[in-house]
Coordinates of C-alpha atoms (C1' of nucleotides) in Angstrom, one line a residue:
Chain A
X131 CA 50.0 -43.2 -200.7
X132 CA 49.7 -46.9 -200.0
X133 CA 52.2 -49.1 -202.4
X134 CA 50.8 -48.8 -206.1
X135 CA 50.4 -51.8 -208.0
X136 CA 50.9 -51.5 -211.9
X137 CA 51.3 -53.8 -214.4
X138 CA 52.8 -54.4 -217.9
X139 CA 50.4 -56.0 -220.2
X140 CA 51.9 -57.1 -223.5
X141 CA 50.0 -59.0 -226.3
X142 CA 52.1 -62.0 -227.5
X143 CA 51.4 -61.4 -230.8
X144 CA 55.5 -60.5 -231.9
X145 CA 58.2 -59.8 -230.2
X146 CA 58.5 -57.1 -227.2
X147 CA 58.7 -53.6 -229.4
X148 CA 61.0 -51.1 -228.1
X149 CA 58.4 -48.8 -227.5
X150 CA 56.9 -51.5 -225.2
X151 CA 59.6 -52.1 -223.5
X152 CA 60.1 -48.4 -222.5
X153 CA 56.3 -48.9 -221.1
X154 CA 57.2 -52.0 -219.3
X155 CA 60.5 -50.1 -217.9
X156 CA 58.3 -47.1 -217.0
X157 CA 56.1 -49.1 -215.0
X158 CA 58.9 -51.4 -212.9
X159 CA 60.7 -47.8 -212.2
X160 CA 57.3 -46.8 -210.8
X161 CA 56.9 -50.2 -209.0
X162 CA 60.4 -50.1 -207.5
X163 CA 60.4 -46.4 -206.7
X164 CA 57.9 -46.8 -204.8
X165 CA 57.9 -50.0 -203.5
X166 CA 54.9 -51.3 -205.2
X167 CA 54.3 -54.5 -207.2
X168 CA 55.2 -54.9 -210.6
X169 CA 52.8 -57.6 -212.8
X170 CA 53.1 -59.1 -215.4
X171 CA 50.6 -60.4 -217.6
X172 CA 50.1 -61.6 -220.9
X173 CA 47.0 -60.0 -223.1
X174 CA 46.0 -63.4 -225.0
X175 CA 42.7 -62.6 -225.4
X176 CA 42.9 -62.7 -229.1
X177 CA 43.3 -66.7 -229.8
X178 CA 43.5 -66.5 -233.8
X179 CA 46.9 -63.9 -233.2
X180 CA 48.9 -64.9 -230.0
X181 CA 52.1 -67.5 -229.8
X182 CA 54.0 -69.4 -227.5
X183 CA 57.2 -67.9 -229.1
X184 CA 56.1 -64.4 -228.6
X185 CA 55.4 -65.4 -224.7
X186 CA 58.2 -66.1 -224.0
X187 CA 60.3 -63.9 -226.7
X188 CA 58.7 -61.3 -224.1
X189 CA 60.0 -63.2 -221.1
X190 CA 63.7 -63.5 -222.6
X191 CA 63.1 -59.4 -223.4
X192 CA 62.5 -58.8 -220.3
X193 CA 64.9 -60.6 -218.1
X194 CA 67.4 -59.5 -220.8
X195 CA 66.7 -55.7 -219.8
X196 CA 66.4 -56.8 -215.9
X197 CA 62.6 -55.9 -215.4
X198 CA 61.6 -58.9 -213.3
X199 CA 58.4 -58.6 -211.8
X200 CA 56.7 -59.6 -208.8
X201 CA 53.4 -61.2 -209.0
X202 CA 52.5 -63.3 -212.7
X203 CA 53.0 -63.8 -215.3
X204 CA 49.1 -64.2 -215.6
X205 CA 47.6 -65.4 -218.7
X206 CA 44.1 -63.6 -219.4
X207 CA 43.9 -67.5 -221.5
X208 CA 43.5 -68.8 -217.8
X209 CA 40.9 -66.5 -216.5
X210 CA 38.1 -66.6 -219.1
X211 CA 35.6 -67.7 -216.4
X212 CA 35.8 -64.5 -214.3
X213 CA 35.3 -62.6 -217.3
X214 CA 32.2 -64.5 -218.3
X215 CA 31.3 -64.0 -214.9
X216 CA 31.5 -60.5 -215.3
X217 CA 29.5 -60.1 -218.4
X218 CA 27.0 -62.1 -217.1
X219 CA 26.4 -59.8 -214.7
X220 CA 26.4 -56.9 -216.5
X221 CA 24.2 -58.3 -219.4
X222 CA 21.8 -59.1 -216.0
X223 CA 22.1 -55.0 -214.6
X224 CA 21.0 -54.2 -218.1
X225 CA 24.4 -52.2 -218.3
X226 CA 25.1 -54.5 -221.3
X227 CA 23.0 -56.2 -224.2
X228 CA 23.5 -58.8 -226.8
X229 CA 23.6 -58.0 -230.3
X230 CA 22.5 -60.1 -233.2
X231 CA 23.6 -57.8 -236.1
X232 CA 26.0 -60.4 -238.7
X233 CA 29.7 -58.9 -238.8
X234 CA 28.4 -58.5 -242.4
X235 CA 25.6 -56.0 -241.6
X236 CA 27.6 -53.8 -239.9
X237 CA 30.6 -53.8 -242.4
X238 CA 28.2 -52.6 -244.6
X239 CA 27.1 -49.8 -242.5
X240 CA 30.4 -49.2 -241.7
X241 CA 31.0 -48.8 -245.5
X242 CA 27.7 -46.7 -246.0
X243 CA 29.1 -44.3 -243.0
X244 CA 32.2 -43.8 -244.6
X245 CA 31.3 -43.3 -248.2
X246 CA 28.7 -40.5 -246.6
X247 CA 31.6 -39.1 -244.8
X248 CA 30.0 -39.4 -241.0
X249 CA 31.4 -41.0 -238.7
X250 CA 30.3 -44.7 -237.8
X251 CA 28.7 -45.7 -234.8
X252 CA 26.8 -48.6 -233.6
X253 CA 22.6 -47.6 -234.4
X254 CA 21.5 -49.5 -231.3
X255 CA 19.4 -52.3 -233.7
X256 CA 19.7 -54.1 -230.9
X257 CA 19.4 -52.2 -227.9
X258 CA 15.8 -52.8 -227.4
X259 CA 15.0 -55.5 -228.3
X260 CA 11.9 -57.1 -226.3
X261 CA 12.5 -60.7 -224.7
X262 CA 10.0 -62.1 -227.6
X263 CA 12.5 -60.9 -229.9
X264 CA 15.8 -62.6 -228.2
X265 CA 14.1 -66.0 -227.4
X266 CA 13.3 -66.2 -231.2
X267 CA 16.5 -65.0 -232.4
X268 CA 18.5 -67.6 -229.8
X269 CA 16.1 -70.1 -230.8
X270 CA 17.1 -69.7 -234.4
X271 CA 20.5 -70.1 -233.3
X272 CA 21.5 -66.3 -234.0
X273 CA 25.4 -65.5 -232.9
X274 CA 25.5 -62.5 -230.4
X275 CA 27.9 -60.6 -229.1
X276 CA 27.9 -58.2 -225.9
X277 CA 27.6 -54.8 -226.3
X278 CA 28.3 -51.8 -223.4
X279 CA 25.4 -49.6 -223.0
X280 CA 26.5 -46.2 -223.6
X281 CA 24.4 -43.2 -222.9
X282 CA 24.9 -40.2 -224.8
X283 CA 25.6 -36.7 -223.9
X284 CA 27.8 -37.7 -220.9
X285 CA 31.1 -36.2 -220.2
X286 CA 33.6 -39.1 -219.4
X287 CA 36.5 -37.6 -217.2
X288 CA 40.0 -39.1 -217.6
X289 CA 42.5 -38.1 -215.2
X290 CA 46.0 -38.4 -216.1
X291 CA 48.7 -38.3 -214.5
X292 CA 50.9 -36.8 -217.3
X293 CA 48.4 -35.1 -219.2
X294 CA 46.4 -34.0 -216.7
X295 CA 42.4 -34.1 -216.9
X296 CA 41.4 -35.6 -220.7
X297 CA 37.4 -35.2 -221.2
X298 CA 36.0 -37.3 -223.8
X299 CA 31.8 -36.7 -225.0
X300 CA 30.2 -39.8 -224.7
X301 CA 28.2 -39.0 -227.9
X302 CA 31.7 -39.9 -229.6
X303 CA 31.6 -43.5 -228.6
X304 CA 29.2 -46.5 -229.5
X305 CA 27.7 -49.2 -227.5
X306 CA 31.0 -51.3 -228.5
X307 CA 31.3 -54.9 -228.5
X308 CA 33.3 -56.5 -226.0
X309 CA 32.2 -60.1 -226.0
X310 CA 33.0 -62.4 -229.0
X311 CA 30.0 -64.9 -230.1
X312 CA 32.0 -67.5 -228.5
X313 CA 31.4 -65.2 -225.4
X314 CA 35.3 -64.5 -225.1
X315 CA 36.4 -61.3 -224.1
X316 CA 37.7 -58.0 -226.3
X317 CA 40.6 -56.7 -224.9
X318 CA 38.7 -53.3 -223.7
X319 CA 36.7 -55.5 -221.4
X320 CA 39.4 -58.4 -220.5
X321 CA 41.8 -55.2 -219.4
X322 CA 39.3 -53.6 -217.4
X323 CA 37.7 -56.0 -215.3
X324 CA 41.7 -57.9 -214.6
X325 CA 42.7 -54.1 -213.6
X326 CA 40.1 -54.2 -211.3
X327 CA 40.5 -57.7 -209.9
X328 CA 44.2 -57.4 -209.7
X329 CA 43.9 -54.4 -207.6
X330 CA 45.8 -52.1 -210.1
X331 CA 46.3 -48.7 -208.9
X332 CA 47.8 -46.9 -212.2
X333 CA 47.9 -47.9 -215.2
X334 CA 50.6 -46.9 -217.1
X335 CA 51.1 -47.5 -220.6
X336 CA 51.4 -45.8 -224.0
X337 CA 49.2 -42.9 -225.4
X338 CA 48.3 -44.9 -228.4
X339 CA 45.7 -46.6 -225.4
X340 CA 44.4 -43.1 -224.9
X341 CA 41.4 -43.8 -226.5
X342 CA 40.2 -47.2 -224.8
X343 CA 40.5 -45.1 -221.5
X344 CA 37.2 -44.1 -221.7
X345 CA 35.6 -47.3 -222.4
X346 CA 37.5 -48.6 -219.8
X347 CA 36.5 -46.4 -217.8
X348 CA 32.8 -47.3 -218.2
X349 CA 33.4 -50.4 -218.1
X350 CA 34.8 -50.2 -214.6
X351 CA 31.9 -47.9 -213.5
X352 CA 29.4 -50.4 -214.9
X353 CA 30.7 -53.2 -212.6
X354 CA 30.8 -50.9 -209.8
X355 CA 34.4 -50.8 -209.3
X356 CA 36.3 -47.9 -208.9
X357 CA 39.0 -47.6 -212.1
X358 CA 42.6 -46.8 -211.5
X359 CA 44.7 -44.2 -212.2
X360 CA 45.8 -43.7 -216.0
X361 CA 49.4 -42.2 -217.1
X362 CA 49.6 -42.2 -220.6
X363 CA 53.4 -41.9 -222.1
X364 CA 54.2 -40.2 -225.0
X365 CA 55.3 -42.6 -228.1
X366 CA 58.6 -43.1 -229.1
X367 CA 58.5 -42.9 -232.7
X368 CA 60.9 -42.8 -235.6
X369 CA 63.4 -40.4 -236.8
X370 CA 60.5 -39.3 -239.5
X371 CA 58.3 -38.6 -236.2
X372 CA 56.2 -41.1 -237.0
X373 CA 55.5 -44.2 -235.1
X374 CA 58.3 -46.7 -234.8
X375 CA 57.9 -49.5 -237.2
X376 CA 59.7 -52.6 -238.6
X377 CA 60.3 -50.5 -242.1
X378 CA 62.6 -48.4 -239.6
X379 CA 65.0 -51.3 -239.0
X380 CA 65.7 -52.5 -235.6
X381 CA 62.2 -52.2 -233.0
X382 CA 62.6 -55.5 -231.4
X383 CA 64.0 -55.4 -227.7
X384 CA 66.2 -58.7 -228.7
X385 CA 67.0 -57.0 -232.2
X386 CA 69.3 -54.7 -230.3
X387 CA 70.9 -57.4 -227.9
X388 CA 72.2 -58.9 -231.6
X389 CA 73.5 -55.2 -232.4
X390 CA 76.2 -55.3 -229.6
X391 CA 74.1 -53.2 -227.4
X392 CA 74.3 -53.1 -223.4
X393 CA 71.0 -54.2 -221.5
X394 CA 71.7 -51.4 -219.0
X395 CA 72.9 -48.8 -221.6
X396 CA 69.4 -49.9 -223.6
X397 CA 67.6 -49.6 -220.1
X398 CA 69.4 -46.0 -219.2
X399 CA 68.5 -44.6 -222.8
X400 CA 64.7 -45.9 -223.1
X401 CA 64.3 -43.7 -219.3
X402 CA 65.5 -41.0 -221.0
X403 CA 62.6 -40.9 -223.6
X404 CA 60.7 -38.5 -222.0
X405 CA 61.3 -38.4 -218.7
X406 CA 64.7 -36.2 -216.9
X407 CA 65.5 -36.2 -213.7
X408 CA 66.7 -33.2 -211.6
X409 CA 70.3 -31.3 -212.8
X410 CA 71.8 -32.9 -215.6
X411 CA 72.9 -35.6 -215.3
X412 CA 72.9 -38.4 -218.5
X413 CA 74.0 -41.6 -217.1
X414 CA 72.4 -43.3 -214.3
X415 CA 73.0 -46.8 -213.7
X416 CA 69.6 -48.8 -212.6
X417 CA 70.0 -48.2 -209.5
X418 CA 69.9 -44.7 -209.5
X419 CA 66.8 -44.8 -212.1
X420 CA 65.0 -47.3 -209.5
X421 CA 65.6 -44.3 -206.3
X422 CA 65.2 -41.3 -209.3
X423 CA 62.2 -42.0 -211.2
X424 CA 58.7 -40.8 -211.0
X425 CA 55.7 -39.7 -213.1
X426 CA 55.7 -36.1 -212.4
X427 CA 59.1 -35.8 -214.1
X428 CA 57.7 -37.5 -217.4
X429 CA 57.1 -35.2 -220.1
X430 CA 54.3 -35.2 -223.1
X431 CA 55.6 -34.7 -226.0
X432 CA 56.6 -38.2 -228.1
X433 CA 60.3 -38.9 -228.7
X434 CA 62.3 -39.4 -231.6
X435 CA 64.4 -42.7 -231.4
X436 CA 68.2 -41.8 -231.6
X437 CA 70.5 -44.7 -232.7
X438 CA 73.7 -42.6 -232.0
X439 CA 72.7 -41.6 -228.6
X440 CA 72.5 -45.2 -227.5
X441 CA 75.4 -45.8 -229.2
X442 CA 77.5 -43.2 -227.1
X443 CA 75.9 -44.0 -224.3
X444 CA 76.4 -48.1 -225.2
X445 CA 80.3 -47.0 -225.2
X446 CA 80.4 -45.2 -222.2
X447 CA 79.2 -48.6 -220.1
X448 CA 81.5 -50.7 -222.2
X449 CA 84.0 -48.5 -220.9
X450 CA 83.2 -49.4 -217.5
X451 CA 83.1 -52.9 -218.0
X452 CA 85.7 -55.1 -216.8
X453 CA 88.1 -56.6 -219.1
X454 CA 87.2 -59.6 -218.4
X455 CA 83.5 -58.8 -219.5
X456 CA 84.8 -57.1 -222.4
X457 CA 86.4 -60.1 -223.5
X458 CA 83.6 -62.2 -223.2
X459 CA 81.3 -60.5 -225.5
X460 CA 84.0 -60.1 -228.0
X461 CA 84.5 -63.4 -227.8
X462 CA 80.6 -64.2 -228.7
X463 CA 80.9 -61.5 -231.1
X464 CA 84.2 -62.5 -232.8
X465 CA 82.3 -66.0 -233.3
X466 CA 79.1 -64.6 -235.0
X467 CA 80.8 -62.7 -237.2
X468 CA 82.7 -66.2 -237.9
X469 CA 85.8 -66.0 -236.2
X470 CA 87.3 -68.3 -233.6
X471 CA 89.7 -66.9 -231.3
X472 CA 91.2 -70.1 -229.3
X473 CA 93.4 -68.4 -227.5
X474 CA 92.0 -67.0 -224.1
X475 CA 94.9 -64.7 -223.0
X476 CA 95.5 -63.2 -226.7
X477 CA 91.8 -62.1 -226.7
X478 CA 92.4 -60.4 -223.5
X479 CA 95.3 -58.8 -224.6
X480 CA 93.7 -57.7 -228.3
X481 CA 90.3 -56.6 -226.1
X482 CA 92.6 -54.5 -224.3
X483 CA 94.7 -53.1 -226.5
X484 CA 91.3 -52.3 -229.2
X485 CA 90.1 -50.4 -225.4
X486 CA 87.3 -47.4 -225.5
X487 CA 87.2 -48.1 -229.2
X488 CA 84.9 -50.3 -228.6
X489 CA 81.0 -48.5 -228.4
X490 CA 79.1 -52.4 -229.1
X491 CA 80.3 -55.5 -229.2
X492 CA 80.7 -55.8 -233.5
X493 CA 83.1 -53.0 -233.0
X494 CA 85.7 -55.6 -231.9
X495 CA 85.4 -57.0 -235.3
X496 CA 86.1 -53.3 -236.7
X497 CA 89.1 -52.8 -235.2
X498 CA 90.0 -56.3 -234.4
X499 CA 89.3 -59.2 -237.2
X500 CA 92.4 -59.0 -238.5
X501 CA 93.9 -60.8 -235.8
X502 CA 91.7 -63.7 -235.8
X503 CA 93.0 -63.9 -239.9
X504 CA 95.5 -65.9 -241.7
X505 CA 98.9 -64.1 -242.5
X506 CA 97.3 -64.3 -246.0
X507 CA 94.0 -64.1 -245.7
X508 CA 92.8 -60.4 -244.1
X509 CA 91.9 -58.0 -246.9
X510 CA 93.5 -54.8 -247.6
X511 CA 90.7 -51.6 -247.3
X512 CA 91.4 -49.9 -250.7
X513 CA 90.3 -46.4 -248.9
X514 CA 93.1 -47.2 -247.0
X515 CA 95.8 -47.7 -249.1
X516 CA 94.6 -44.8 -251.5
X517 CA 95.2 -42.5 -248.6
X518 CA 99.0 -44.5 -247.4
X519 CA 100.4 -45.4 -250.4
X520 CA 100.3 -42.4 -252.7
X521 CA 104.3 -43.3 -254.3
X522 CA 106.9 -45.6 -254.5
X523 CA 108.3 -44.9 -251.4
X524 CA 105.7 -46.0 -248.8
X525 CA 106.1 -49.9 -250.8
X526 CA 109.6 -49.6 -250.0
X527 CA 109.0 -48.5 -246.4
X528 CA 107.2 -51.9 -246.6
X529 CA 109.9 -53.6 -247.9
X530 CA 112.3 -52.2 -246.0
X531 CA 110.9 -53.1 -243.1
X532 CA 111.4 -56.7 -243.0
X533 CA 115.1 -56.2 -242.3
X534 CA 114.3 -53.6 -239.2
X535 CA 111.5 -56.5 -238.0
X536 CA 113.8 -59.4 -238.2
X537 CA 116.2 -57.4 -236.3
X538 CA 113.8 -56.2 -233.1
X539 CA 114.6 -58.6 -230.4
X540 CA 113.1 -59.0 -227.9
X541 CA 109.6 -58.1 -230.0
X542 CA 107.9 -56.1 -227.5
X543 CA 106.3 -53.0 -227.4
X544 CA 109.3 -50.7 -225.9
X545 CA 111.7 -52.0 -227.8
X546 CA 109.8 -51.8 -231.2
X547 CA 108.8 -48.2 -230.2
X548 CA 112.8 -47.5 -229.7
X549 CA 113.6 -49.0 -233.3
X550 CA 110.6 -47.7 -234.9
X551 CA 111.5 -44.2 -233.7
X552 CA 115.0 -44.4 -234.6
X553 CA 114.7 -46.2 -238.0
X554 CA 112.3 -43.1 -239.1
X555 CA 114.5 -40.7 -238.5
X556 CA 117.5 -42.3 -240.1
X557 CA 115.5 -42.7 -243.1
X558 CA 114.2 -38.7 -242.9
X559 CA 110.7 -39.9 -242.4
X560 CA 108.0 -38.7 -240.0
X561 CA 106.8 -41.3 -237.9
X562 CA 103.5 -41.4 -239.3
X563 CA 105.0 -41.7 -242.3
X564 CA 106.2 -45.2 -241.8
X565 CA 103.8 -46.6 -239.0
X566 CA 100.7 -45.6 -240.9
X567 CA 101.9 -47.8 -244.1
X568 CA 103.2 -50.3 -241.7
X569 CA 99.4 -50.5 -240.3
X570 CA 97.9 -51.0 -243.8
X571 CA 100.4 -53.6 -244.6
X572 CA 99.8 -55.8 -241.6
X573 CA 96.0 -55.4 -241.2
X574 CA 94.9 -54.0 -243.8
X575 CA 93.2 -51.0 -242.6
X576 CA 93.7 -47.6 -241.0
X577 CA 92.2 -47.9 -238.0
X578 CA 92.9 -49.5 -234.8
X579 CA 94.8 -49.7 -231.8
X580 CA 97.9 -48.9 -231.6
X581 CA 100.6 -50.2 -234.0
X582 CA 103.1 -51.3 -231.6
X583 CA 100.8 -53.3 -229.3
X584 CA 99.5 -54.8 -232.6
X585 CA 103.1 -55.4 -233.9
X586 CA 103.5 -57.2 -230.4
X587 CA 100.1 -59.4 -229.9
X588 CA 100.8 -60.3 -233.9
X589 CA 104.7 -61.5 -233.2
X590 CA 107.3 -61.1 -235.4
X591 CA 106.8 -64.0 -237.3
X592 CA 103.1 -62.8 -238.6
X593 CA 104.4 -60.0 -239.2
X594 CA 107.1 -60.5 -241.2
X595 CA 104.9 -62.9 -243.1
X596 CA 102.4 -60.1 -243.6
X597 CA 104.8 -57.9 -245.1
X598 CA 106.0 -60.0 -247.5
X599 CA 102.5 -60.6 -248.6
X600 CA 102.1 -57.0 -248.9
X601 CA 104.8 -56.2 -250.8
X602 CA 103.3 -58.6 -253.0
X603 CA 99.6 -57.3 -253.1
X604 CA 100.0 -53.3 -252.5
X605 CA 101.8 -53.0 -255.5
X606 CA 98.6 -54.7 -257.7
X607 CA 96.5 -52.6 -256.0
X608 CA 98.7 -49.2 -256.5
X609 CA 99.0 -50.0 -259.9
X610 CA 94.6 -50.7 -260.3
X611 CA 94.3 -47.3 -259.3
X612 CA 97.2 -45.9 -261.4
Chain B
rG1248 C1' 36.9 -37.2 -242.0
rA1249 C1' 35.6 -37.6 -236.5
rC1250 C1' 37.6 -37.7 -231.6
rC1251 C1' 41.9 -37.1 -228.6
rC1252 C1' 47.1 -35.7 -227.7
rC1253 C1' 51.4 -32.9 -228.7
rU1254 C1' 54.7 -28.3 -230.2
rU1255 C1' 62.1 -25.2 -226.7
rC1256 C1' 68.7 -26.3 -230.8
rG1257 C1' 68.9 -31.6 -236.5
rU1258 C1' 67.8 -35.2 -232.0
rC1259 C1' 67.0 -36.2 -226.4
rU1260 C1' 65.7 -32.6 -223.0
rA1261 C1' 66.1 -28.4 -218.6
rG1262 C1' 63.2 -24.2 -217.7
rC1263 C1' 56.7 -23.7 -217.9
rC1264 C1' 52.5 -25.5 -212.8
rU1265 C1' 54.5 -21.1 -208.6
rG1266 C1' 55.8 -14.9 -215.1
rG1267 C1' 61.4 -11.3 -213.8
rC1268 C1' 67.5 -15.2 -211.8
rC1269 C1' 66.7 -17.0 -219.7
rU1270 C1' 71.7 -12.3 -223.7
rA1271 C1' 67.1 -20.0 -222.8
rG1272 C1' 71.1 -24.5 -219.6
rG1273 C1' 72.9 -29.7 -220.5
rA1274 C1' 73.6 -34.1 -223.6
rC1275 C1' 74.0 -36.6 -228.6
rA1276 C1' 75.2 -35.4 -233.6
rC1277 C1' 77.9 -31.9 -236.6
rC1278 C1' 82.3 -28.4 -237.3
rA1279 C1' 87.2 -26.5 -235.6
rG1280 C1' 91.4 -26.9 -232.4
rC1281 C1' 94.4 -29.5 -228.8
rC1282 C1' 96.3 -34.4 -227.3
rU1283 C1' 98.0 -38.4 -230.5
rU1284 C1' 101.5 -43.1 -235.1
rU1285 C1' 95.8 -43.8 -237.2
rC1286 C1' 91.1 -44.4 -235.3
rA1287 C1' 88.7 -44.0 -230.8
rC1288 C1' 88.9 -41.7 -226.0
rG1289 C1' 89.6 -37.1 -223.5
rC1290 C1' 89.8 -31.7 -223.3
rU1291 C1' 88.6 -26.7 -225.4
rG1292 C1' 85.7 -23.8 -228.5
rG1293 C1' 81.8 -23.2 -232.3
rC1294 C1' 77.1 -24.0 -234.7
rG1295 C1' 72.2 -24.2 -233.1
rA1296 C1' 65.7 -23.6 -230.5
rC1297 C1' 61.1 -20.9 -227.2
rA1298 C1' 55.9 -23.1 -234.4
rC1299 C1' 53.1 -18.5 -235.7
rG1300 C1' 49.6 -14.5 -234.6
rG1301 C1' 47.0 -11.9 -231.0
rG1302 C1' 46.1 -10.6 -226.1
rU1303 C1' 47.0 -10.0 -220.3
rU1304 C1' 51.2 -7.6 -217.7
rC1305 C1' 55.9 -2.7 -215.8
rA1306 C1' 57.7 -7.7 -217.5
rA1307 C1' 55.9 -14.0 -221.1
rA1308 C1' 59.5 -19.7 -223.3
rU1309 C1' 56.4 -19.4 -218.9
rC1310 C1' 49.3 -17.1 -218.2
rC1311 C1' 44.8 -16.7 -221.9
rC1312 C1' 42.7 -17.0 -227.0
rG1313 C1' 43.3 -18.3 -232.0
rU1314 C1' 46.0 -20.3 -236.3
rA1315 C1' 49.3 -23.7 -238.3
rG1316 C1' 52.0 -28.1 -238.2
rG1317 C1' 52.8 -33.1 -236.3
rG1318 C1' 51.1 -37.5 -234.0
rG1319 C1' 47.6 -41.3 -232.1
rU1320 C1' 42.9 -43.8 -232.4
rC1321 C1' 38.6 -44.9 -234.9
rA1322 C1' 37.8 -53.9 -235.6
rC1323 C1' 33.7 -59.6 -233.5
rC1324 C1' 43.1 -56.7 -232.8
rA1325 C1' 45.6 -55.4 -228.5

RNA sequence: GACCCCUUCGUCUAGCCUGGCCUAGGACACCAGCCUUUCACGCUGGCGACACGGGUUCAAAUCCCGUAGGGGUCACCA
């Protein structure tokens, strides 16, 4: 097989939808698997919908997930002449005609179809209509649009690659239109003849574009070129199995860089819509995705979109990630979430301590905000304290605990763990007992790393500060809840 | 409604093409236990599926037919 050319074709008419950009993945694997060329280009055929800001919203998608390609991006804006070109021509073969019928005529044929209960199709008004006819209609100024000449009764074979030979009855299409009065291109058409002049071998994109294949198709055949090959992916839908839509919360490619989540966790989950590799294995870096992946190993059936699955797999790069990394995307965390850690090393130090707890980047703020907080300032989770405080005695393990604080020198982890350990058990106490209470008091909530390293990174003099202020607050609270 | 596509654990999937190795494998989620100061991680175990009905065959998740369910598309959008 000679190196495949493919291309991803988004319409910059919002910003790159996850589905789309497991489309646009699926064609750069194929590109880079097999050492092909991956284009992009931008479907801007439709003037009225398409903005700069979803250009290059799709740009920043896709250099954000690491798809860069090699030839574009092309603008079909740039390349109406070949397409008038084209039509041209094919209006000359007499593959083609123009069609005078008012947008309003056919709605209403449309709407007579439907209240009948048939299904529309274009009645060829215009199909034959003698030269007579079309000077005086152009003469009267008449807007026309392009139609394909479809004959009926002809099976249109659609081979695909993942769903193997699709036959479609010509007798279920219409002549469609696929130049606009101002003699611009429909997408159909636009797709067709830049798949053709771009050399594309396959085109790969979703199976909602099932449908246009045939006319594609035709439209290929009527300019005499030969049409690629078609792989159409199953869709990636919702957890209702429907498609994916903005009602179902994130969708946009960016929207889940704002979440916390990894490009290359993002990139290793969207592969695994529908497509498996050999054995079982469930993380691949990019690398391994670029030498693994191919069509035959894509599968048919759509796929549900599984927000915990990315976030597992989301914690099992973080993992991997340097601390260094780490650190800097808590950092630009911390400070969306509104807090300014100006201390360098103590972020390093709290990243590191907060570890594989961390499965996106917000999680630092979970398990972490309290030490970007005042000594008086965090807030005390009331879930927590209704599970640590349930008498007396866990206040004055609060209280007590000034005294055994002040005392700790030097305030580091060993040490506190030696006092801590021997202070429980002279006051008959498991160790739970104590640190758990200890936790609440100082941060206010029940989770997190582990006390001593927070004890440590916090210093004694926060601490003890904190305590007071709990002893202060935990009793109000204790005494709310009765 | 018409046309087209799809159908294995709750979810992602392996197996299907080239029937027997399938008492259907893995992963996420969930549950339990272990580890542990909590949470998280990790480890161990559990729960859990061939949509249904007919064929074909010694043998069917795998092949054939039908039914049901789900999805997509029906623009002078892409």
């Amino acid at each position: 097989m000679s190196a495949p050319r493919v291309r991803f074709a988004p319409s910059p008419t919002g910003s790159l939808h996850i589905g789309s950009a497991r489309t646009a993945l699926f064609n750069w694997l194929y590109a880079r698997r097999h050492g092909g060329t991956f284009i992009l280009r931008i479907d801007d055929t439709d003037a009225e919908r398409s903005t700069e800001e979803s250009t290059s919203s799709i740009f920043e998608s896709m250099k954000w997930l690491g798809l860069d390609w090699d030839e574009g991006p092309y603008a079909q804006s740039d390349r109406l002449e070949l397409y008038q070109e084209r039509a041209r021509q094919m209006i000359e073969n007499g593959a083609a005609y123009f069609c005078y019928c008012s947008k309003e005529e056919l709605a209403a044929k449309r709407e007579a179809a439907r209240k009948e209960g048939r299904p529309y199709r274009y009645d060829g008004t215009c199909r034959n209509l003698s030269d007579s006819e079309r000077k005086r209609l152009d003469s009267e100024g008449r807007p026309k649009v392009a139609r394909l000449k479809i004959e009926p009764d002809e099976s249109i074979l659609t081979p695909d690659l993942i769903l193997g030979d699709v036959v479609f009855d010509s007798s279920t299409l219409d002549d469609f239109i696929f130049m606009k009065p101002d003699f611009t291109p429909l997408y159909n058409f636009s797709s067709a003849v830049d798949d053709a002049d771009m050399n594309i071998t396959h085109v790969i994109r979703g199976q909602d574009h099932l449908p246009n294949t045939p006319k594609q198709i035709l439209i290929s055949k009527a300019l005499g070129m030969e049409p690629p090959k078609f792989a159409h992916l199953p869709m990636v839908h919702n957890a209702r199995g429907q498609k994916l839509s903005k009602r179902d919360g994130a969708v946009g490619t960016l929207e889940f860089r704002e979440m916390g989540f990894l490009p290359e966790a993002l990139v290793n989950y969207l592969a695994r819509l529908a497509w498996s590799a050999e054995g079982e294995q469930e993380i691949f870096t990019t690398e391994e995705l670029k030498a693994k992946f191919d069509l035959d190993r894509v599968g048919k059936s759509p796929s549900r979109f599984d927000l915990k699955k990315l976030t597992w797999l989301n914690g099992q790069y973080m993992n991997e990630k340097p601390l260094s990394e780490k650190t800097e995307g808590a950092a630009l965390f911390l400070n969306k979430a509104g807090y300014e850690p100006e201390n360098a090393e103590r972020l390093e130090r709290i990243v590191e301590a907060v570890g594989d707890r961390l499965h996106t980047w917000p999680d630092i703020v979970t398990y972490g905000s309290y030490f970007f907080e005042e000594d008086g300032a965090y807030e005390f989770d009331p879930a927590a304290v209704k599970k640590w405080f349930r008498s007396e005695a866990e206040l004055e393990t609060v209280r007590a605990a000034e005294s055994l604080i002040e005392s700790i020198d030097p305030f580091e982890v060993d040490e506190i763990d030696k006092r801590m350990r021997a202070w429980a058990e002279e006051r008959g106490e498991k160790l739970i007992r104590v640190l758990q209470p200890l936790r609440v008091a100082v941060t206010g909530k029940q989770v997190g790393p582990s006390l001593l390293e927070t004890l440590e990174i916090l210093g004694k003099e926060s601490v003890l500060n904190r305590l007071e202020r709990a002893s202060e607050e935990l009793p109000k609270m204790y005494a709310q809840k009765g």
